[in-house]
PDB file of C-alpha atoms and ligand atoms in Angstrom:
ATOM      1  CA  UNK A   1      20.591 -17.206   6.812  1.00 79.00           C
ATOM      2  CA  UNK A   2      23.069 -15.129   8.854  1.00 91.00           C
ATOM      3  CA  UNK A   3      25.535 -15.295   5.942  1.00 95.00           C
ATOM      4  CA  UNK A   4      22.923 -13.987   3.500  1.00 97.00           C
ATOM      5  CA  UNK A   5      22.025 -11.148   5.863  1.00 98.00           C
ATOM      6  CA  UNK A   6      25.714 -10.165   6.215  1.00 97.00           C
ATOM      7  CA  UNK A   7      26.193 -10.235   2.449  1.00 98.00           C
ATOM      8  CA  UNK A   8      23.091  -8.098   1.869  1.00 98.00           C
ATOM      9  CA  UNK A   9      24.304  -5.563   4.419  1.00 98.00           C
ATOM     10  CA  UNK A  10      27.766  -5.404   2.874  1.00 98.00           C
ATOM     11  CA  UNK A  11      26.447  -5.024  -0.672  1.00 98.00           C
ATOM     12  CA  UNK A  12      24.001  -2.389   0.498  1.00 98.00           C
ATOM     13  CA  UNK A  13      26.960  -0.288   1.703  1.00 97.00           C
ATOM     14  CA  UNK A  14      29.028  -0.973  -1.432  1.00 97.00           C
ATOM     15  CA  UNK A  15      26.184   0.052  -3.735  1.00 98.00           C
ATOM     16  CA  UNK A  16      25.033   2.965  -1.553  1.00 98.00           C
ATOM     17  CA  UNK A  17      21.568   1.421  -1.548  1.00 98.00           C
ATOM     18  CA  UNK A  18      18.550   1.952   0.655  1.00 97.00           C
ATOM     19  CA  UNK A  19      16.233  -0.996   1.307  1.00 97.00           C
ATOM     20  CA  UNK A  20      12.538  -0.178   1.628  1.00 97.00           C
ATOM     21  CA  UNK A  21       9.962  -2.700   2.834  1.00 97.00           C
ATOM     22  CA  UNK A  22       6.194  -2.539   2.781  1.00 97.00           C
ATOM     23  CA  UNK A  23       4.359  -3.412   6.010  1.00 97.00           C
ATOM     24  CA  UNK A  24       3.039  -6.601   4.339  1.00 98.00           C
ATOM     25  CA  UNK A  25       6.470  -8.097   3.539  1.00 98.00           C
ATOM     26  CA  UNK A  26       7.902 -11.209   5.254  1.00 98.00           C
ATOM     27  CA  UNK A  27       9.260 -10.483   8.776  1.00 98.00           C
ATOM     28  CA  UNK A  28      12.894 -11.075   7.732  1.00 98.00           C
ATOM     29  CA  UNK A  29      12.541  -8.527   4.912  1.00 98.00           C
ATOM     30  CA  UNK A  30      10.998  -5.962   7.271  1.00 98.00           C
ATOM     31  CA  UNK A  31      13.868  -6.580   9.715  1.00 98.00           C
ATOM     32  CA  UNK A  32      16.652  -5.985   7.198  1.00 98.00           C
ATOM     33  CA  UNK A  33      15.037  -2.898   5.639  1.00 98.00           C
ATOM     34  CA  UNK A  34      16.118   0.661   6.365  1.00 97.00           C
ATOM     35  CA  UNK A  35      12.484   1.759   6.333  1.00 97.00           C
ATOM     36  CA  UNK A  36       9.203  -0.100   6.701  1.00 97.00           C
ATOM     37  CA  UNK A  37       5.987   1.653   5.764  1.00 95.00           C
ATOM     38  CA  UNK A  38       3.170   2.123   3.270  1.00 92.00           C
ATOM     39  CA  UNK A  39       3.730   2.602  -0.444  1.00 87.00           C
ATOM     40  CA  UNK A  40       3.722   6.386  -0.610  1.00 87.00           C
ATOM     41  CA  UNK A  41       5.692   6.732   2.620  1.00 91.00           C
ATOM     42  CA  UNK A  42       8.356   4.424   1.206  1.00 92.00           C
ATOM     43  CA  UNK A  43       8.562   6.273  -2.114  1.00 88.00           C
ATOM     44  CA  UNK A  44       9.022   9.516  -0.194  1.00 90.00           C
ATOM     45  CA  UNK A  45      11.702   7.962   2.057  1.00 93.00           C
ATOM     46  CA  UNK A  46      13.544   6.811  -1.063  1.00 91.00           C
ATOM     47  CA  UNK A  47      13.398  10.321  -2.541  1.00 91.00           C
ATOM     48  CA  UNK A  48      14.625  11.906   0.724  1.00 94.00           C
ATOM     49  CA  UNK A  49      17.559   9.492   1.065  1.00 94.00           C
ATOM     50  CA  UNK A  50      20.999  10.112  -0.441  1.00 94.00           C
ATOM     51  CA  UNK A  51      21.150   6.555  -1.805  1.00 97.00           C
ATOM     52  CA  UNK A  52      22.066   5.892  -5.449  1.00 97.00           C
ATOM     53  CA  UNK A  53      20.020   2.697  -5.442  1.00 97.00           C
ATOM     54  CA  UNK A  54      16.511   2.210  -4.061  1.00 97.00           C
ATOM     55  CA  UNK A  55      15.532  -1.423  -3.476  1.00 97.00           C
ATOM     56  CA  UNK A  56      11.756  -1.670  -3.191  1.00 97.00           C
ATOM     57  CA  UNK A  57      10.553  -4.776  -1.381  1.00 98.00           C
ATOM     58  CA  UNK A  58       6.885  -4.642  -2.263  1.00 97.00           C
ATOM     59  CA  UNK A  59       4.865  -4.886  -5.472  1.00 97.00           C
ATOM     60  CA  UNK A  60       5.427  -3.274  -8.858  1.00 97.00           C
ATOM     61  CA  UNK A  61       3.304  -0.147  -8.513  1.00 97.00           C
ATOM     62  CA  UNK A  62       5.355   0.721  -5.405  1.00 96.00           C
ATOM     63  CA  UNK A  63       8.637   0.504  -7.327  1.00 96.00           C
ATOM     64  CA  UNK A  64       7.072   2.617 -10.085  1.00 97.00           C
ATOM     65  CA  UNK A  65       5.982   5.238  -7.551  1.00 96.00           C
ATOM     66  CA  UNK A  66       9.536   5.312  -6.148  1.00 95.00           C
ATOM     67  CA  UNK A  67      10.878   5.751  -9.689  1.00 95.00           C
ATOM     68  CA  UNK A  68       8.350   8.540 -10.391  1.00 96.00           C
ATOM     69  CA  UNK A  69       9.528  10.456  -7.303  1.00 95.00           C
ATOM     70  CA  UNK A  70      13.230   9.619  -7.834  1.00 95.00           C
ATOM     71  CA  UNK A  71      13.781   9.517 -11.611  1.00 95.00           C
ATOM     72  CA  UNK A  72      17.569   9.817 -11.337  1.00 95.00           C
ATOM     73  CA  UNK A  73      18.004   6.827  -9.018  1.00 96.00           C
ATOM     74  CA  UNK A  74      18.302   3.194  -9.822  1.00 97.00           C
ATOM     75  CA  UNK A  75      15.058   1.626  -8.529  1.00 97.00           C
ATOM     76  CA  UNK A  76      15.279  -2.157  -8.187  1.00 98.00           C
ATOM     77  CA  UNK A  77      12.810  -4.897  -7.310  1.00 98.00           C
ATOM     78  CA  UNK A  78      14.010  -8.262  -5.927  1.00 98.00           C
ATOM     79  CA  UNK A  79      11.118 -10.001  -7.724  1.00 98.00           C
ATOM     80  CA  UNK A  80       9.797  -8.214 -10.783  1.00 94.00           C
ATOM     81  CA  UNK A  81       6.868 -10.666 -10.992  1.00 96.00           C
ATOM     82  CA  UNK A  82       5.396  -9.281  -7.759  1.00 98.00           C
ATOM     83  CA  UNK A  83       2.412  -7.382  -9.103  1.00 98.00           C
ATOM     84  CA  UNK A  84      -0.783  -6.152  -7.502  1.00 98.00           C
ATOM     85  CA  UNK A  85      -3.949  -7.839  -8.831  1.00 98.00           C
ATOM     86  CA  UNK A  86      -6.048  -4.833  -7.808  1.00 98.00           C
ATOM     87  CA  UNK A  87      -3.753  -2.381  -9.630  1.00 98.00           C
ATOM     88  CA  UNK A  88      -4.031  -4.648 -12.687  1.00 98.00           C
ATOM     89  CA  UNK A  89      -7.835  -4.370 -12.657  1.00 98.00           C
ATOM     90  CA  UNK A  90      -7.767  -0.944 -14.331  1.00 98.00           C
ATOM     91  CA  UNK A  91      -5.908   0.537 -17.303  1.00 98.00           C
ATOM     92  CA  UNK A  92      -5.476   4.080 -18.614  1.00 98.00           C
ATOM     93  CA  UNK A  93      -7.786   3.141 -21.528  1.00 98.00           C
ATOM     94  CA  UNK A  94     -10.501   2.154 -19.018  1.00 98.00           C
ATOM     95  CA  UNK A  95     -10.337   5.663 -17.527  1.00 98.00           C
ATOM     96  CA  UNK A  96     -10.505   7.281 -20.971  1.00 98.00           C
ATOM     97  CA  UNK A  97     -13.660   5.237 -21.657  1.00 98.00           C
ATOM     98  CA  UNK A  98     -15.188   6.263 -18.328  1.00 97.00           C
ATOM     99  CA  UNK A  99     -14.561   9.898 -19.250  1.00 97.00           C
ATOM    100  CA  UNK A 100     -16.710   9.490 -22.366  1.00 97.00           C
ATOM    101  CA  UNK A 101     -19.804   8.913 -20.224  1.00 97.00           C
ATOM    102  CA  UNK A 102     -18.769  11.278 -17.391  1.00 97.00           C
ATOM    103  CA  UNK A 103     -16.927  14.089 -19.217  1.00 96.00           C
ATOM    104  CA  UNK A 104     -17.118  16.565 -16.316  1.00 96.00           C
ATOM    105  CA  UNK A 105     -15.941  14.154 -13.628  1.00 98.00           C
ATOM    106  CA  UNK A 106     -12.289  14.412 -12.521  1.00 98.00           C
ATOM    107  CA  UNK A 107     -10.586  11.099 -11.786  1.00 98.00           C
ATOM    108  CA  UNK A 108      -9.087  10.181  -8.407  1.00 98.00           C
ATOM    109  CA  UNK A 109      -6.707   7.199  -8.594  1.00 98.00           C
ATOM    110  CA  UNK A 110      -5.703   5.252  -5.500  1.00 97.00           C
ATOM    111  CA  UNK A 111      -1.893   4.968  -5.287  1.00 96.00           C
ATOM    112  CA  UNK A 112      -2.363   1.216  -5.826  1.00 97.00           C
ATOM    113  CA  UNK A 113      -2.369   1.744  -9.602  1.00 98.00           C
ATOM    114  CA  UNK A 114       0.119   1.561 -12.458  1.00 98.00           C
ATOM    115  CA  UNK A 115       2.114   4.619 -13.553  1.00 98.00           C
ATOM    116  CA  UNK A 116      -0.047   4.829 -16.721  1.00 98.00           C
ATOM    117  CA  UNK A 117      -3.224   5.034 -14.644  1.00 98.00           C
ATOM    118  CA  UNK A 118      -1.715   7.686 -12.370  1.00 98.00           C
ATOM    119  CA  UNK A 119      -0.731   9.631 -15.498  1.00 98.00           C
ATOM    120  CA  UNK A 120      -4.291   9.463 -16.836  1.00 98.00           C
ATOM    121  CA  UNK A 121      -5.893  10.477 -13.510  1.00 98.00           C
ATOM    122  CA  UNK A 122      -6.274  14.039 -12.239  1.00 98.00           C
ATOM    123  CA  UNK A 123      -5.053  13.325  -8.741  1.00 98.00           C
ATOM    124  CA  UNK A 124      -3.935  10.389  -6.568  1.00 97.00           C
ATOM    125  CA  UNK A 125      -5.039   9.425  -3.074  1.00 96.00           C
ATOM    126  CA  UNK A 126      -3.977   6.995  -0.371  1.00 95.00           C
ATOM    127  CA  UNK A 127      -6.248   5.026   1.927  1.00 94.00           C
ATOM    128  CA  UNK A 128      -5.581   7.568   4.683  1.00 93.00           C
ATOM    129  CA  UNK A 129      -6.283  10.766   2.719  1.00 95.00           C
ATOM    130  CA  UNK A 130      -8.949   9.559   0.218  1.00 96.00           C
ATOM    131  CA  UNK A 131     -11.863  11.374   1.918  1.00 97.00           C
ATOM    132  CA  UNK A 132      -9.874  14.610   2.169  1.00 96.00           C
ATOM    133  CA  UNK A 133      -8.766  14.415  -1.474  1.00 97.00           C
ATOM    134  CA  UNK A 134     -12.308  13.744  -2.739  1.00 98.00           C
ATOM    135  CA  UNK A 135     -13.719  16.620  -0.651  1.00 97.00           C
ATOM    136  CA  UNK A 136     -11.045  18.993  -1.961  1.00 97.00           C
ATOM    137  CA  UNK A 137     -12.181  18.551  -5.579  1.00 97.00           C
ATOM    138  CA  UNK A 138     -14.391  21.250  -7.063  1.00 96.00           C
ATOM    139  CA  UNK A 139     -16.858  18.914  -8.822  1.00 97.00           C
ATOM    140  CA  UNK A 140     -20.043  17.157  -7.783  1.00 95.00           C
ATOM    141  CA  UNK A 141     -19.282  13.923  -9.611  1.00 98.00           C
ATOM    142  CA  UNK A 142     -15.916  12.162  -9.318  1.00 98.00           C
ATOM    143  CA  UNK A 143     -14.481   9.005 -10.896  1.00 98.00           C
ATOM    144  CA  UNK A 144     -12.836   6.917  -8.175  1.00 98.00           C
ATOM    145  CA  UNK A 145     -10.588   4.007  -9.228  1.00 98.00           C
ATOM    146  CA  UNK A 146      -9.862   1.143  -8.885  1.00 98.00           C
ATOM    147  CA  UNK A 147     -11.001  -0.079  -5.442  1.00 98.00           C
ATOM    148  CA  UNK A 148     -14.800  -0.179  -5.122  1.00 98.00           C
ATOM    149  CA  UNK A 149     -14.614  -0.977  -1.402  1.00 98.00           C
ATOM    150  CA  UNK A 150     -12.346   1.935  -0.567  1.00 98.00           C
ATOM    151  CA  UNK A 151     -14.673   3.952  -2.836  1.00 98.00           C
ATOM    152  CA  UNK A 152     -17.772   2.808  -0.926  1.00 98.00           C
ATOM    153  CA  UNK A 153     -16.091   3.722   2.343  1.00 98.00           C
ATOM    154  CA  UNK A 154     -15.222   7.196   1.005  1.00 98.00           C
ATOM    155  CA  UNK A 155     -18.771   7.549  -0.361  1.00 98.00           C
ATOM    156  CA  UNK A 156     -20.124   7.014   3.174  1.00 97.00           C
ATOM    157  CA  UNK A 157     -18.046  10.011   4.333  1.00 97.00           C
ATOM    158  CA  UNK A 158     -18.684  12.538   1.545  1.00 98.00           C
ATOM    159  CA  UNK A 159     -21.579  14.345  -0.176  1.00 97.00           C
ATOM    160  CA  UNK A 160     -19.859  14.078  -3.580  1.00 98.00           C
ATOM    161  CA  UNK A 161     -21.151  11.453  -5.982  1.00 98.00           C
ATOM    162  CA  UNK A 162     -18.485   8.853  -6.681  1.00 98.00           C
ATOM    163  CA  UNK A 163     -18.504   6.782  -9.868  1.00 98.00           C
ATOM    164  CA  UNK A 164     -16.780   3.584  -8.785  1.00 98.00           C
ATOM    165  CA  UNK A 165     -14.729   1.065 -10.747  1.00 98.00           C
ATOM    166  CA  UNK A 166     -15.305  -2.619 -10.076  1.00 98.00           C
ATOM    167  CA  UNK A 167     -11.834  -3.285  -8.630  1.00 98.00           C
ATOM    168  CA  UNK A 168     -10.985  -4.844  -5.276  1.00 98.00           C
ATOM    169  CA  UNK A 169      -8.116  -6.368  -3.343  1.00 98.00           C
ATOM    170  CA  UNK A 170      -8.382 -10.188  -3.452  1.00 98.00           C
ATOM    171  CA  UNK A 171      -6.543 -10.401  -0.119  1.00 98.00           C
ATOM    172  CA  UNK A 172      -8.740  -7.974   1.835  1.00 98.00           C
ATOM    173  CA  UNK A 173     -11.989  -9.526   0.578  1.00 98.00           C
ATOM    174  CA  UNK A 174     -10.937 -12.743   2.316  1.00 98.00           C
ATOM    175  CA  UNK A 175     -11.656 -11.022   5.629  1.00 98.00           C
ATOM    176  CA  UNK A 176     -15.277 -11.817   6.457  1.00 98.00           C
ATOM    177  CA  UNK A 177     -17.613 -10.392   9.155  1.00 98.00           C
ATOM    178  CA  UNK A 178     -17.744 -13.880  10.737  1.00 98.00           C
ATOM    179  CA  UNK A 179     -13.956 -13.731  11.255  1.00 98.00           C
ATOM    180  CA  UNK A 180     -14.292 -10.474  13.158  1.00 98.00           C
ATOM    181  CA  UNK A 181     -17.190 -11.832  15.217  1.00 98.00           C
ATOM    182  CA  UNK A 182     -15.318 -15.044  16.061  1.00 98.00           C
ATOM    183  CA  UNK A 183     -12.180 -13.176  17.114  1.00 98.00           C
ATOM    184  CA  UNK A 184     -14.265 -10.714  19.140  1.00 98.00           C
ATOM    185  CA  UNK A 185     -15.800 -13.616  21.031  1.00 98.00           C
ATOM    186  CA  UNK A 186     -12.336 -15.040  21.778  1.00 98.00           C
ATOM    187  CA  UNK A 187     -10.842 -11.630  22.680  1.00 98.00           C
ATOM    188  CA  UNK A 188     -13.692  -9.517  24.070  1.00 98.00           C
ATOM    189  CA  UNK A 189     -11.413  -6.682  25.239  1.00 97.00           C
ATOM    190  CA  UNK A 190      -9.675  -6.233  21.874  1.00 98.00           C
ATOM    191  CA  UNK A 191     -10.230  -3.244  19.576  1.00 98.00           C
ATOM    192  CA  UNK A 192     -11.000  -4.162  15.964  1.00 98.00           C
ATOM    193  CA  UNK A 193      -8.939  -2.225  13.391  1.00 98.00           C
ATOM    194  CA  UNK A 194      -9.655  -2.846   9.703  1.00 98.00           C
ATOM    195  CA  UNK A 195      -8.392  -1.466   6.404  1.00 98.00           C
ATOM    196  CA  UNK A 196     -10.824   0.387   4.093  1.00 98.00           C
ATOM    197  CA  UNK A 197     -10.030  -2.143   1.321  1.00 98.00           C
ATOM    198  CA  UNK A 198     -12.220  -4.568   3.323  1.00 98.00           C
ATOM    199  CA  UNK A 199     -15.879  -4.955   2.351  1.00 98.00           C
ATOM    200  CA  UNK A 200     -18.507  -2.606   3.875  1.00 98.00           C
ATOM    201  CA  UNK A 201     -19.858  -5.517   5.963  1.00 98.00           C
ATOM    202  CA  UNK A 202     -16.469  -5.680   7.654  1.00 98.00           C
ATOM    203  CA  UNK A 203     -15.762  -1.938   7.946  1.00 98.00           C
ATOM    204  CA  UNK A 204     -19.236  -1.356   9.421  1.00 97.00           C
ATOM    205  CA  UNK A 205     -18.518  -3.566  12.460  1.00 98.00           C
ATOM    206  CA  UNK A 206     -14.955  -2.375  13.189  1.00 98.00           C
ATOM    207  CA  UNK A 207     -13.916  -0.008  15.981  1.00 98.00           C
ATOM    208  CA  UNK A 208     -11.720   1.905  13.544  1.00 98.00           C
ATOM    209  CA  UNK A 209     -11.138   1.901   9.771  1.00 98.00           C
ATOM    210  CA  UNK A 210      -7.507   2.806   9.151  1.00 97.00           C
ATOM    211  CA  UNK A 211      -4.649   2.684   6.649  1.00 95.00           C
ATOM    212  CA  UNK A 212      -1.623   0.583   7.668  1.00 96.00           C
ATOM    213  CA  UNK A 213       0.123   3.718   8.903  1.00 94.00           C
ATOM    214  CA  UNK A 214      -3.039   4.658  10.802  1.00 95.00           C
ATOM    215  CA  UNK A 215      -3.143   1.223  12.476  1.00 97.00           C
ATOM    216  CA  UNK A 216       0.469   1.541  13.642  1.00 97.00           C
ATOM    217  CA  UNK A 217      -0.243   4.978  15.104  1.00 96.00           C
ATOM    218  CA  UNK A 218      -3.533   3.896  16.705  1.00 98.00           C
ATOM    219  CA  UNK A 219      -1.957   0.835  18.348  1.00 98.00           C
ATOM    220  CA  UNK A 220       0.830   2.953  19.851  1.00 98.00           C
ATOM    221  CA  UNK A 221      -1.433   5.676  21.198  1.00 97.00           C
ATOM    222  CA  UNK A 222      -4.385   3.590  22.366  1.00 97.00           C
ATOM    223  CA  UNK A 223      -4.121   2.258  25.944  1.00 97.00           C
ATOM    224  CA  UNK A 224      -5.882  -0.979  24.913  1.00 98.00           C
ATOM    225  CA  UNK A 225      -3.597  -4.055  25.136  1.00 98.00           C
ATOM    226  CA  UNK A 226      -5.254  -6.272  22.513  1.00 98.00           C
ATOM    227  CA  UNK A 227      -6.178  -5.643  18.889  1.00 98.00           C
ATOM    228  CA  UNK A 228      -7.860  -7.658  16.134  1.00 98.00           C
ATOM    229  CA  UNK A 229      -6.266  -6.678  12.834  1.00 98.00           C
ATOM    230  CA  UNK A 230      -8.250  -6.737   9.591  1.00 98.00           C
ATOM    231  CA  UNK A 231      -5.606  -6.319   6.924  1.00 98.00           C
ATOM    232  CA  UNK A 232      -2.759  -8.333   5.353  1.00 98.00           C
ATOM    233  CA  UNK A 233      -1.207 -10.344   8.194  1.00 98.00           C
ATOM    234  CA  UNK A 234       2.363  -9.110   7.529  1.00 98.00           C
ATOM    235  CA  UNK A 235       1.644  -5.959   9.494  1.00 98.00           C
ATOM    236  CA  UNK A 236       1.325  -7.979  12.715  1.00 98.00           C
ATOM    237  CA  UNK A 237       5.148  -8.272  12.755  1.00 98.00           C
ATOM    238  CA  UNK A 238       5.567  -4.489  12.733  1.00 98.00           C
ATOM    239  CA  UNK A 239       2.741  -3.916  15.218  1.00 98.00           C
ATOM    240  CA  UNK A 240       4.240  -6.446  17.663  1.00 98.00           C
ATOM    241  CA  UNK A 241       7.748  -5.001  17.265  1.00 98.00           C
ATOM    242  CA  UNK A 242       6.601  -1.465  17.943  1.00 97.00           C
ATOM    243  CA  UNK A 243       4.323  -2.417  20.860  1.00 98.00           C
ATOM    244  CA  UNK A 244       5.973  -4.934  23.183  1.00 97.00           C
ATOM    245  CA  UNK A 245       3.454  -6.144  25.739  1.00 95.00           C
ATOM    246  CA  UNK A 246       0.447  -5.637  23.438  1.00 98.00           C
ATOM    247  CA  UNK A 247      -1.221  -8.498  21.572  1.00 98.00           C
ATOM    248  CA  UNK A 248      -2.316  -8.469  17.931  1.00 98.00           C
ATOM    249  CA  UNK A 249      -4.578 -11.124  16.408  1.00 98.00           C
ATOM    250  CA  UNK A 250      -5.144 -11.380  12.651  1.00 98.00           C
ATOM    251  CA  UNK A 251      -8.862 -11.270  11.793  1.00 98.00           C
ATOM    252  CA  UNK A 252      -8.066 -14.322   9.644  1.00 98.00           C
ATOM    253  CA  UNK A 253      -4.846 -16.102   8.686  1.00 98.00           C
ATOM    254  CA  UNK A 254      -6.189 -16.228   5.120  1.00 98.00           C
ATOM    255  CA  UNK A 255      -5.455 -12.523   4.567  1.00 98.00           C
ATOM    256  CA  UNK A 256      -2.051 -13.132   3.007  1.00 98.00           C
ATOM    257  CA  UNK A 257      -1.062 -11.397  -0.240  1.00 98.00           C
ATOM    258  CA  UNK A 258       0.973 -13.945  -2.249  1.00 98.00           C
ATOM    259  CA  UNK A 259       2.597 -11.173  -4.267  1.00 98.00           C
ATOM    260  CA  UNK A 260       3.865  -9.444  -1.152  1.00 98.00           C
ATOM    261  CA  UNK A 261       5.442 -12.711  -0.027  1.00 98.00           C
ATOM    262  CA  UNK A 262       7.418 -13.241  -3.244  1.00 98.00           C
ATOM    263  CA  UNK A 263      10.331 -11.182  -1.949  1.00 98.00           C
ATOM    264  CA  UNK A 264      12.768 -13.354   0.017  1.00 98.00           C
ATOM    265  CA  UNK A 265      16.269 -12.778   1.429  1.00 98.00           C
ATOM    266  CA  UNK A 266      17.995 -14.826  -1.355  1.00 98.00           C
ATOM    267  CA  UNK A 267      16.137 -12.753  -3.992  1.00 98.00           C
ATOM    268  CA  UNK A 268      17.096  -9.536  -2.216  1.00 98.00           C
ATOM    269  CA  UNK A 269      20.738 -10.633  -2.205  1.00 98.00           C
ATOM    270  CA  UNK A 270      20.667 -11.547  -5.882  1.00 98.00           C
ATOM    271  CA  UNK A 271      19.004  -8.206  -6.678  1.00 98.00           C
ATOM    272  CA  UNK A 272      21.895  -6.303  -5.086  1.00 98.00           C
ATOM    273  CA  UNK A 273      24.518  -8.604  -6.637  1.00 98.00           C
ATOM    274  CA  UNK A 274      23.176  -8.296 -10.184  1.00 98.00           C
ATOM    275  CA  UNK A 275      21.490  -4.876  -9.894  1.00 98.00           C
ATOM    276  CA  UNK A 276      18.262  -6.388 -11.213  1.00 96.00           C
ATOM    277  CA  UNK A 277      15.414  -5.867 -11.887  1.00 97.00           C
ATOM    278  CA  UNK A 278      15.402  -2.180 -12.632  1.00 98.00           C
ATOM    279  CA  UNK A 279      11.986  -0.476 -12.769  1.00 97.00           C
ATOM    280  CA  UNK A 280      11.878   2.628 -14.921  1.00 95.00           C
ATOM    281  CA  UNK A 281       8.851   4.692 -15.921  1.00 97.00           C
ATOM    282  CA  UNK A 282       8.997   6.296 -19.396  1.00 96.00           C
ATOM    283  CA  UNK A 283       9.569  10.046 -19.184  1.00 96.00           C
ATOM    284  CA  UNK A 284       6.220  11.250 -20.634  1.00 97.00           C
ATOM    285  CA  UNK A 285       4.208   8.936 -18.317  1.00 98.00           C
ATOM    286  CA  UNK A 286       6.446   9.822 -15.402  1.00 98.00           C
ATOM    287  CA  UNK A 287       5.872  13.555 -15.733  1.00 98.00           C
ATOM    288  CA  UNK A 288       2.069  13.197 -15.844  1.00 98.00           C
ATOM    289  CA  UNK A 289       1.980  10.620 -13.028  1.00 98.00           C
ATOM    290  CA  UNK A 290       4.217  12.844 -10.879  1.00 97.00           C
ATOM    291  CA  UNK A 291       1.719  15.695 -11.354  1.00 97.00           C
ATOM    292  CA  UNK A 292      -1.121  13.520  -9.984  1.00 97.00           C
ATOM    293  CA  UNK A 293       1.000  12.616  -6.964  1.00 95.00           C
ATOM    294  CA  UNK A 294       2.156  16.218  -6.409  1.00 94.00           C
ATOM    295  CA  UNK A 295      -1.437  17.494  -6.516  1.00 95.00           C
ATOM    296  CA  UNK A 296      -2.272  15.029  -3.750  1.00 94.00           C
ATOM    297  CA  UNK A 297       0.753  16.072  -1.688  1.00 91.00           C
ATOM    298  CA  UNK A 298      -0.260  19.755  -2.005  1.00 91.00           C
ATOM    299  CA  UNK A 299      -3.559  18.855  -0.294  1.00 88.00           C
TER     300      UNK A 299
HETATM  301  S1  LIG B 301      -2.627  -6.695  -0.483  1.00 52.03           S
HETATM  302 FE1  LIG B 301      -4.099  -6.283  -2.130  1.00 52.03          FE
HETATM  303  S2  LIG B 301      -3.742  -4.164  -2.738  1.00 52.03           S
HETATM  304 FE2  LIG B 301      -1.944  -4.856  -1.556  1.00 52.03          FE
HETATM  305  S3  LIG B 301      -0.515  -5.616  -3.107  1.00 52.03           S
HETATM  306 FE3  LIG B 301      -1.713  -7.385  -2.396  1.00 52.03          FE
HETATM  307  S4  LIG B 301      -3.404  -7.487  -3.872  1.00 52.03           S
HETATM  308 FE4  LIG B 301      -2.506  -5.453  -4.108  1.00 52.03          FE
END
């Protein structure tokens, strides 16, 4: 493995590449990356860097978002088959159909969507700013896609009426209230942090409902020494690295996203050797999708 790591590091220099890893990637991918973070944070890091090549270790919509924000760079994915089942639950045509029955409702699209869906939406949101984005919109009724659980969480925090799409993250729905209760019994002093992609039964019994970035910040600032983590288990690596001496328990070991685990060191090496697979968003889609992202960043 050491040889592969050395070769990746050498090729990274030769290609003037930056390696970005999502918080849910395998530990060895997180460790070799220049930046580890959430999807929007990574896309912004890629855009800020001086690299010619952006290697996105994550799922496809993340590479698309990086390409939208950095159209002149070469955006590569080590495994182009790594998709996001939740992002695939909605299409641009689905939004156009929704607009027929709700013509006055602007559409908010979670960043976990394809470039086409972002292009069709009015504005994007992340799991950390969704409530703020929804509240900033001058309309009573808003289409919110694709995650119904994030949507239900936002609905509990706003007076606007959200029209939800029936999408969900298959990994986060594996986290059940019984898992939280069992872990709480075993670790009575631990704080329970869960992601808003979890079901309302889970979010309602947590100490805090946070994005991945929010969890990392909370764990650093909170004096508590033990945490039960209700999101994809990959983040435990980053939480443990950043907080030596604190303990992090996954709510359940079943919360593993198989798509996030498709990226391996040999695939990362081959990606840099062969400069494949490039992810490019067509210009017309890119321009519209960038507008939805920029509107969010303005707020
Ligand atoms: S964890 Fe869920 S939302 Fe994230 S990439 Fe996997 S399926 Fe998609």
